[in-house]
């Protein structure tokens, strides 16, 4: 389809820009995690467990935007690698936690990812970075509002 030069509707344009930003971030993250033998899905589960220790597979699936079945497979693989441990919690629900090795891996990746992102983020002065953060949170809240 040929581009007519007409601007995209505002919501579509913001969505397209968000997808482009997300892809660039994912590329930087993958540059760090692939040499460690991690996939983006596995890293996302580790990141969410760092933020929410004890989260269930269903809770992790919502946060990681995956199906519970996919997250369960990711957790099993991470458990086999010694990065995650599981324990019974509420009935059939299992709590998931990072192991010491899992904490070490996620902390190291955070440091390396920040270093990879630093050159791009240095183009933002403090005021612009704060404004971007504020507007991003505002958009997230608006999109989460069911009204």
Short mmCIF file of N, CA and C in Angstrom, two decimals:
data_model
loop_
_atom_site.label_atom_id
_atom_site.label_comp_id
_atom_site.label_asym_id
_atom_site.label_seq_id
_atom_site.Cartn_x
_atom_site.Cartn_y
_atom_site.Cartn_z
N UNK A 1 0.84 -1.17 0.00
CA UNK A 1 0.00 0.00 0.00
C UNK A 1 0.90 1.25 0.00
N UNK A 2 0.58 2.17 -0.87
CA UNK A 2 1.36 3.40 -0.99
C UNK A 2 0.99 4.38 0.11
N UNK A 3 1.99 5.10 0.59
CA UNK A 3 1.76 6.14 1.58
C UNK A 3 1.25 7.38 0.87
N UNK A 4 0.06 7.82 1.23
CA UNK A 4 -0.53 8.99 0.58
C UNK A 4 0.01 10.30 1.14
N UNK A 5 0.81 10.21 2.19
CA UNK A 5 1.32 11.42 2.82
C UNK A 5 0.40 11.96 3.88
N UNK A 6 -0.82 11.40 3.97
CA UNK A 6 -1.74 11.84 5.01
C UNK A 6 -1.24 11.36 6.36
N UNK A 7 -1.31 12.21 7.37
CA UNK A 7 -0.87 11.77 8.69
C UNK A 7 -1.81 10.69 9.22
N UNK A 8 -1.26 9.85 10.05
CA UNK A 8 -2.06 8.82 10.71
C UNK A 8 -2.92 9.48 11.78
N UNK A 9 -4.08 8.89 12.09
CA UNK A 9 -4.84 9.40 13.23
C UNK A 9 -3.95 9.36 14.48
N UNK A 10 -4.16 10.31 15.37
CA UNK A 10 -3.29 10.48 16.53
C UNK A 10 -3.06 9.18 17.30
N UNK A 11 -4.12 8.43 17.62
CA UNK A 11 -3.97 7.20 18.39
C UNK A 11 -3.14 6.16 17.66
N UNK A 12 -3.34 6.06 16.34
CA UNK A 12 -2.59 5.10 15.53
C UNK A 12 -1.12 5.51 15.48
N UNK A 13 -0.86 6.79 15.31
CA UNK A 13 0.52 7.28 15.26
C UNK A 13 1.25 7.02 16.58
N UNK A 14 0.60 7.30 17.69
CA UNK A 14 1.21 7.05 19.00
C UNK A 14 1.48 5.55 19.16
N UNK A 15 0.53 4.72 18.73
CA UNK A 15 0.72 3.27 18.79
C UNK A 15 1.90 2.82 17.95
N UNK A 16 2.03 3.38 16.74
CA UNK A 16 3.14 3.01 15.86
C UNK A 16 4.47 3.45 16.47
N UNK A 17 4.51 4.65 17.02
CA UNK A 17 5.74 5.12 17.66
C UNK A 17 6.10 4.23 18.86
N UNK A 18 5.10 3.84 19.63
CA UNK A 18 5.34 2.97 20.79
C UNK A 18 5.91 1.64 20.35
N UNK A 19 5.38 1.09 19.24
CA UNK A 19 5.88 -0.19 18.75
C UNK A 19 7.33 -0.07 18.29
N UNK A 20 7.67 1.02 17.62
CA UNK A 20 9.05 1.24 17.16
C UNK A 20 9.99 1.35 18.35
N UNK A 21 9.60 2.12 19.37
CA UNK A 21 10.42 2.26 20.58
C UNK A 21 10.59 0.90 21.24
N UNK A 22 9.48 0.16 21.37
CA UNK A 22 9.53 -1.17 22.00
C UNK A 22 10.50 -2.08 21.25
N UNK A 23 10.47 -2.05 19.92
CA UNK A 23 11.36 -2.91 19.15
C UNK A 23 12.82 -2.54 19.36
N UNK A 24 13.12 -1.25 19.42
CA UNK A 24 14.50 -0.82 19.67
C UNK A 24 14.97 -1.27 21.06
N UNK A 25 14.09 -1.12 22.06
CA UNK A 25 14.45 -1.57 23.40
C UNK A 25 14.67 -3.08 23.40
N UNK A 26 13.76 -3.82 22.75
CA UNK A 26 13.89 -5.29 22.70
C UNK A 26 15.21 -5.68 22.02
N UNK A 27 15.59 -4.98 20.97
CA UNK A 27 16.86 -5.29 20.29
C UNK A 27 18.05 -5.11 21.24
N UNK A 28 18.05 -4.01 22.01
CA UNK A 28 19.15 -3.77 22.95
C UNK A 28 19.19 -4.85 24.03
N UNK A 29 18.01 -5.21 24.53
CA UNK A 29 17.93 -6.24 25.56
C UNK A 29 18.44 -7.57 25.01
N UNK A 30 18.02 -7.93 23.82
CA UNK A 30 18.44 -9.20 23.22
C UNK A 30 19.95 -9.25 22.99
N UNK A 31 20.57 -8.11 22.70
CA UNK A 31 22.02 -8.08 22.53
C UNK A 31 22.73 -8.52 23.82
N UNK A 32 22.11 -8.25 24.95
CA UNK A 32 22.68 -8.62 26.24
C UNK A 32 22.32 -10.05 26.65
N UNK A 33 21.06 -10.43 26.48
CA UNK A 33 20.60 -11.70 27.05
C UNK A 33 20.89 -12.92 26.19
N UNK A 34 20.96 -12.77 24.86
CA UNK A 34 21.20 -13.93 24.02
C UNK A 34 22.52 -14.62 24.31
N UNK A 35 23.62 -13.88 24.53
CA UNK A 35 24.87 -14.56 24.88
C UNK A 35 24.77 -15.34 26.20
N UNK A 36 23.80 -15.00 27.04
CA UNK A 36 23.61 -15.71 28.31
C UNK A 36 22.67 -16.91 28.14
N UNK A 37 22.18 -17.11 26.92
CA UNK A 37 21.30 -18.24 26.65
C UNK A 37 19.85 -17.98 27.03
N UNK A 38 19.48 -16.72 27.20
CA UNK A 38 18.11 -16.37 27.57
C UNK A 38 17.35 -15.84 26.37
N UNK A 39 16.06 -16.14 26.34
CA UNK A 39 15.16 -15.53 25.35
C UNK A 39 14.54 -14.29 25.99
N UNK A 40 13.92 -13.47 25.16
CA UNK A 40 13.25 -12.28 25.68
C UNK A 40 12.11 -12.67 26.62
N UNK A 41 11.39 -13.73 26.29
CA UNK A 41 10.32 -14.21 27.16
C UNK A 41 10.83 -14.65 28.52
N UNK A 42 11.94 -15.39 28.53
CA UNK A 42 12.53 -15.83 29.80
C UNK A 42 13.00 -14.64 30.62
N UNK A 43 13.66 -13.70 29.96
CA UNK A 43 14.16 -12.52 30.66
C UNK A 43 13.00 -11.72 31.24
N UNK A 44 11.91 -11.62 30.49
CA UNK A 44 10.74 -10.88 30.96
C UNK A 44 10.18 -11.52 32.23
N UNK A 45 10.13 -12.84 32.27
CA UNK A 45 9.67 -13.53 33.48
C UNK A 45 10.62 -13.25 34.64
N UNK A 46 11.91 -13.31 34.41
CA UNK A 46 12.89 -13.00 35.47
C UNK A 46 12.70 -11.56 35.96
N UNK A 47 12.53 -10.64 35.03
CA UNK A 47 12.34 -9.22 35.40
C UNK A 47 11.10 -9.06 36.26
N UNK A 48 10.01 -9.72 35.87
CA UNK A 48 8.77 -9.61 36.64
C UNK A 48 8.90 -10.26 38.01
N UNK A 49 9.65 -11.35 38.11
CA UNK A 49 9.87 -11.97 39.42
C UNK A 49 10.74 -11.09 40.31
N UNK A 50 11.63 -10.33 39.72
CA UNK A 50 12.42 -9.36 40.49
C UNK A 50 11.49 -8.30 41.07
N UNK A 51 10.53 -7.84 40.25
CA UNK A 51 9.57 -6.81 40.68
C UNK A 51 8.53 -7.35 41.63
N UNK A 52 8.11 -8.63 41.43
CA UNK A 52 7.00 -9.20 42.19
C UNK A 52 7.36 -10.61 42.65
N UNK A 53 8.20 -10.72 43.67
CA UNK A 53 8.57 -12.05 44.17
C UNK A 53 7.33 -12.83 44.61
N UNK A 54 7.31 -14.11 44.27
CA UNK A 54 6.20 -14.96 44.66
C UNK A 54 5.04 -14.95 43.70
N UNK A 55 5.16 -14.23 42.59
CA UNK A 55 4.06 -14.17 41.62
C UNK A 55 3.76 -15.55 41.06
N UNK A 56 2.48 -15.78 40.80
CA UNK A 56 2.05 -17.04 40.18
C UNK A 56 2.27 -16.95 38.67
N UNK A 57 2.14 -18.08 37.99
CA UNK A 57 2.27 -18.09 36.53
C UNK A 57 1.22 -17.19 35.89
N UNK A 58 0.00 -17.20 36.42
CA UNK A 58 -1.05 -16.34 35.87
C UNK A 58 -0.71 -14.87 36.04
N UNK A 59 -0.21 -14.51 37.22
CA UNK A 59 0.17 -13.12 37.46
C UNK A 59 1.32 -12.71 36.55
N UNK A 60 2.29 -13.60 36.38
CA UNK A 60 3.41 -13.31 35.49
C UNK A 60 2.95 -13.19 34.05
N UNK A 61 1.99 -14.02 33.66
CA UNK A 61 1.47 -13.97 32.28
C UNK A 61 0.84 -12.62 31.99
N UNK A 62 0.06 -12.11 32.92
CA UNK A 62 -0.57 -10.80 32.72
C UNK A 62 0.50 -9.71 32.58
N UNK A 63 1.49 -9.75 33.45
CA UNK A 63 2.53 -8.72 33.43
C UNK A 63 3.42 -8.83 32.19
N UNK A 64 3.66 -10.07 31.74
CA UNK A 64 4.57 -10.29 30.61
C UNK A 64 3.85 -10.35 29.27
N UNK A 65 2.53 -10.22 29.28
CA UNK A 65 1.69 -10.27 28.09
C UNK A 65 1.93 -11.57 27.31
N UNK A 66 1.84 -12.67 28.03
CA UNK A 66 1.92 -14.02 27.47
C UNK A 66 0.74 -14.81 28.00
N UNK A 67 0.51 -15.98 27.44
CA UNK A 67 -0.52 -16.85 27.99
C UNK A 67 0.03 -17.55 29.23
N UNK A 68 -0.83 -17.95 30.15
CA UNK A 68 -0.35 -18.70 31.32
C UNK A 68 0.39 -19.97 30.92
N UNK A 69 -0.06 -20.64 29.85
CA UNK A 69 0.62 -21.85 29.39
C UNK A 69 2.04 -21.56 28.93
N UNK A 70 2.20 -20.48 28.17
CA UNK A 70 3.54 -20.10 27.69
C UNK A 70 4.44 -19.75 28.87
N UNK A 71 3.92 -19.01 29.83
CA UNK A 71 4.72 -18.63 31.00
C UNK A 71 5.08 -19.87 31.83
N UNK A 72 4.17 -20.81 31.94
CA UNK A 72 4.48 -22.04 32.68
C UNK A 72 5.65 -22.77 32.04
N UNK A 73 5.68 -22.82 30.70
CA UNK A 73 6.82 -23.44 30.01
C UNK A 73 8.11 -22.66 30.26
N UNK A 74 8.02 -21.33 30.22
CA UNK A 74 9.20 -20.50 30.48
C UNK A 74 9.71 -20.73 31.89
N UNK A 75 8.79 -20.80 32.85
CA UNK A 75 9.19 -21.01 34.25
C UNK A 75 9.87 -22.37 34.41
N UNK A 76 9.33 -23.40 33.77
CA UNK A 76 9.96 -24.73 33.88
C UNK A 76 11.38 -24.69 33.36
N UNK A 77 11.59 -24.03 32.22
CA UNK A 77 12.94 -23.92 31.67
C UNK A 77 13.86 -23.15 32.61
N UNK A 78 13.36 -22.04 33.15
CA UNK A 78 14.17 -21.25 34.10
C UNK A 78 14.46 -22.03 35.37
N UNK A 79 13.52 -22.86 35.79
CA UNK A 79 13.73 -23.70 36.96
C UNK A 79 14.83 -24.73 36.67
N UNK A 80 14.79 -25.34 35.49
CA UNK A 80 15.82 -26.31 35.10
C UNK A 80 17.20 -25.67 35.04
N UNK A 81 17.25 -24.40 34.71
CA UNK A 81 18.52 -23.66 34.64
C UNK A 81 18.98 -23.16 36.02
N UNK A 82 18.16 -23.38 37.04
CA UNK A 82 18.52 -22.95 38.39
C UNK A 82 18.30 -21.48 38.66
N UNK A 83 17.45 -20.83 37.84
CA UNK A 83 17.21 -19.40 38.00
C UNK A 83 15.94 -19.09 38.78
N UNK A 84 15.02 -20.05 38.81
CA UNK A 84 13.73 -19.87 39.47
C UNK A 84 13.44 -21.09 40.32
N UNK A 85 12.82 -20.84 41.47
CA UNK A 85 12.34 -21.95 42.30
C UNK A 85 10.85 -21.75 42.53
N UNK A 86 10.16 -22.88 42.67
CA UNK A 86 8.70 -22.84 42.83
C UNK A 86 8.35 -23.49 44.16
N UNK A 87 7.26 -23.00 44.76
CA UNK A 87 6.77 -23.60 46.00
C UNK A 87 5.25 -23.50 46.03
N UNK A 88 4.59 -24.53 46.61
CA UNK A 88 3.13 -24.48 46.71
C UNK A 88 2.71 -23.27 47.54
N UNK A 89 1.62 -22.66 47.12
CA UNK A 89 1.17 -21.46 47.84
C UNK A 89 -0.30 -21.58 48.21
N UNK A 90 -1.15 -21.46 47.24
CA UNK A 90 -2.59 -21.40 47.47
C UNK A 90 -3.25 -22.48 46.64
N UNK A 91 -3.53 -23.63 47.25
CA UNK A 91 -4.15 -24.72 46.51
C UNK A 91 -3.20 -25.24 45.44
N UNK A 92 -3.65 -25.19 44.19
CA UNK A 92 -2.81 -25.65 43.07
C UNK A 92 -1.86 -24.57 42.58
N UNK A 93 -2.01 -23.37 43.07
CA UNK A 93 -1.17 -22.25 42.62
C UNK A 93 0.23 -22.39 43.22
N UNK A 94 1.22 -22.14 42.36
CA UNK A 94 2.62 -22.19 42.79
C UNK A 94 3.18 -20.77 42.84
N UNK A 95 3.89 -20.48 43.92
CA UNK A 95 4.63 -19.22 44.00
C UNK A 95 5.96 -19.42 43.30
N UNK A 96 6.42 -18.39 42.63
CA UNK A 96 7.70 -18.43 41.91
C UNK A 96 8.62 -17.37 42.48
N UNK A 97 9.88 -17.76 42.65
CA UNK A 97 10.89 -16.86 43.21
C UNK A 97 12.19 -17.01 42.42
N UNK A 98 12.94 -15.93 42.36
CA UNK A 98 14.28 -16.01 41.82
C UNK A 98 15.18 -16.73 42.81
N UNK A 99 16.07 -17.57 42.31
CA UNK A 99 17.10 -18.17 43.15
C UNK A 99 18.23 -17.14 43.28
N UNK A 100 19.21 -17.39 44.13
CA UNK A 100 20.36 -16.47 44.16
C UNK A 100 21.00 -16.32 42.77
N UNK A 101 21.09 -17.43 42.03
CA UNK A 101 21.63 -17.36 40.67
C UNK A 101 20.74 -16.50 39.78
N UNK A 102 19.42 -16.62 39.94
CA UNK A 102 18.48 -15.82 39.16
C UNK A 102 18.62 -14.34 39.46
N UNK A 103 18.79 -14.01 40.76
CA UNK A 103 19.01 -12.60 41.14
C UNK A 103 20.28 -12.07 40.49
N UNK A 104 21.32 -12.87 40.52
CA UNK A 104 22.60 -12.44 39.96
C UNK A 104 22.47 -12.18 38.46
N UNK A 105 21.81 -13.11 37.76
CA UNK A 105 21.65 -12.96 36.31
C UNK A 105 20.83 -11.72 35.97
N UNK A 106 19.70 -11.53 36.63
CA UNK A 106 18.84 -10.38 36.28
C UNK A 106 19.53 -9.07 36.64
N UNK A 107 20.23 -9.02 37.78
CA UNK A 107 20.93 -7.79 38.14
C UNK A 107 22.04 -7.47 37.14
N UNK A 108 22.77 -8.50 36.70
CA UNK A 108 23.83 -8.28 35.71
C UNK A 108 23.25 -7.80 34.38
N UNK A 109 22.11 -8.38 33.98
CA UNK A 109 21.52 -7.94 32.71
C UNK A 109 21.02 -6.51 32.82
N UNK A 110 20.44 -6.13 33.97
CA UNK A 110 19.99 -4.75 34.14
C UNK A 110 21.16 -3.79 33.92
N UNK A 111 22.29 -4.09 34.53
CA UNK A 111 23.47 -3.23 34.41
C UNK A 111 23.93 -3.14 32.96
N UNK A 112 24.00 -4.27 32.28
CA UNK A 112 24.46 -4.28 30.89
C UNK A 112 23.46 -3.60 29.95
N UNK A 113 22.18 -3.80 30.19
CA UNK A 113 21.16 -3.17 29.35
C UNK A 113 21.20 -1.66 29.52
N UNK A 114 21.32 -1.20 30.76
CA UNK A 114 21.43 0.24 31.01
C UNK A 114 22.62 0.82 30.24
N UNK A 115 23.74 0.10 30.23
CA UNK A 115 24.92 0.58 29.51
C UNK A 115 24.65 0.65 28.00
N UNK A 116 23.89 -0.31 27.47
CA UNK A 116 23.56 -0.30 26.04
C UNK A 116 22.59 0.83 25.69
N UNK A 117 21.70 1.17 26.63
CA UNK A 117 20.70 2.22 26.38
C UNK A 117 21.26 3.62 26.63
N UNK A 118 22.31 3.71 27.44
CA UNK A 118 22.83 5.01 27.87
C UNK A 118 23.11 5.98 26.72
N UNK A 119 23.77 5.56 25.64
CA UNK A 119 24.05 6.53 24.57
C UNK A 119 22.78 7.16 23.99
N UNK A 120 21.73 6.37 23.83
CA UNK A 120 20.49 6.93 23.29
C UNK A 120 19.81 7.83 24.32
N UNK A 121 19.79 7.40 25.57
CA UNK A 121 19.10 8.16 26.61
C UNK A 121 19.83 9.44 26.99
N UNK A 122 21.13 9.50 26.70
CA UNK A 122 21.89 10.72 26.99
C UNK A 122 21.43 11.89 26.12
N UNK A 123 20.70 11.60 25.06
CA UNK A 123 20.18 12.66 24.19
C UNK A 123 19.02 13.41 24.85
N UNK A 124 18.47 12.84 25.93
CA UNK A 124 17.41 13.49 26.70
C UNK A 124 18.04 14.26 27.84
N UNK A 125 17.72 15.54 27.97
CA UNK A 125 18.15 16.22 29.19
C UNK A 125 17.19 15.79 30.31
N UNK A 126 17.50 16.16 31.53
CA UNK A 126 16.71 15.71 32.68
C UNK A 126 15.23 16.09 32.57
N UNK A 127 14.97 17.31 32.12
CA UNK A 127 13.59 17.78 32.01
C UNK A 127 12.83 16.96 30.96
N UNK A 128 13.45 16.69 29.81
CA UNK A 128 12.80 15.89 28.78
C UNK A 128 12.55 14.46 29.24
N UNK A 129 13.52 13.89 29.93
CA UNK A 129 13.36 12.53 30.44
C UNK A 129 12.20 12.45 31.43
N UNK A 130 12.12 13.44 32.32
CA UNK A 130 11.02 13.47 33.29
C UNK A 130 9.67 13.67 32.60
N UNK A 131 9.64 14.52 31.59
CA UNK A 131 8.40 14.76 30.85
C UNK A 131 7.97 13.50 30.09
N UNK A 132 8.92 12.81 29.47
CA UNK A 132 8.61 11.56 28.77
C UNK A 132 8.05 10.53 29.76
N UNK A 133 8.68 10.42 30.91
CA UNK A 133 8.23 9.48 31.95
C UNK A 133 6.80 9.84 32.41
N UNK A 134 6.57 11.13 32.65
CA UNK A 134 5.26 11.59 33.11
C UNK A 134 4.19 11.30 32.07
N UNK A 135 4.46 11.64 30.82
CA UNK A 135 3.49 11.41 29.75
C UNK A 135 3.25 9.92 29.51
N UNK A 136 4.29 9.13 29.62
CA UNK A 136 4.14 7.68 29.45
C UNK A 136 3.22 7.11 30.53
N UNK A 137 3.43 7.53 31.77
CA UNK A 137 2.57 7.06 32.87
C UNK A 137 1.13 7.54 32.67
N UNK A 138 0.97 8.75 32.20
CA UNK A 138 -0.37 9.28 31.93
C UNK A 138 -1.08 8.44 30.87
N UNK A 139 -0.37 8.09 29.80
CA UNK A 139 -0.95 7.28 28.74
C UNK A 139 -1.29 5.88 29.26
N UNK A 140 -0.41 5.28 30.04
CA UNK A 140 -0.67 3.95 30.61
C UNK A 140 -1.93 3.99 31.46
N UNK A 141 -2.03 4.97 32.34
CA UNK A 141 -3.21 5.09 33.19
C UNK A 141 -4.49 5.26 32.35
N UNK A 142 -4.40 6.07 31.30
CA UNK A 142 -5.57 6.29 30.45
C UNK A 142 -5.97 5.01 29.72
N UNK A 143 -4.99 4.24 29.26
CA UNK A 143 -5.29 3.01 28.55
C UNK A 143 -5.81 1.91 29.49
N UNK A 144 -5.40 1.96 30.75
CA UNK A 144 -5.86 0.97 31.73
C UNK A 144 -7.26 1.29 32.24
N UNK A 145 -7.71 2.53 32.06
CA UNK A 145 -9.04 2.95 32.51
C UNK A 145 -10.09 2.28 31.63
N UNK A 146 -10.99 1.48 32.23
CA UNK A 146 -11.98 0.77 31.42
C UNK A 146 -13.03 1.67 30.78
N UNK A 147 -13.12 2.91 31.19
CA UNK A 147 -14.17 3.81 30.67
C UNK A 147 -13.94 4.25 29.26
#
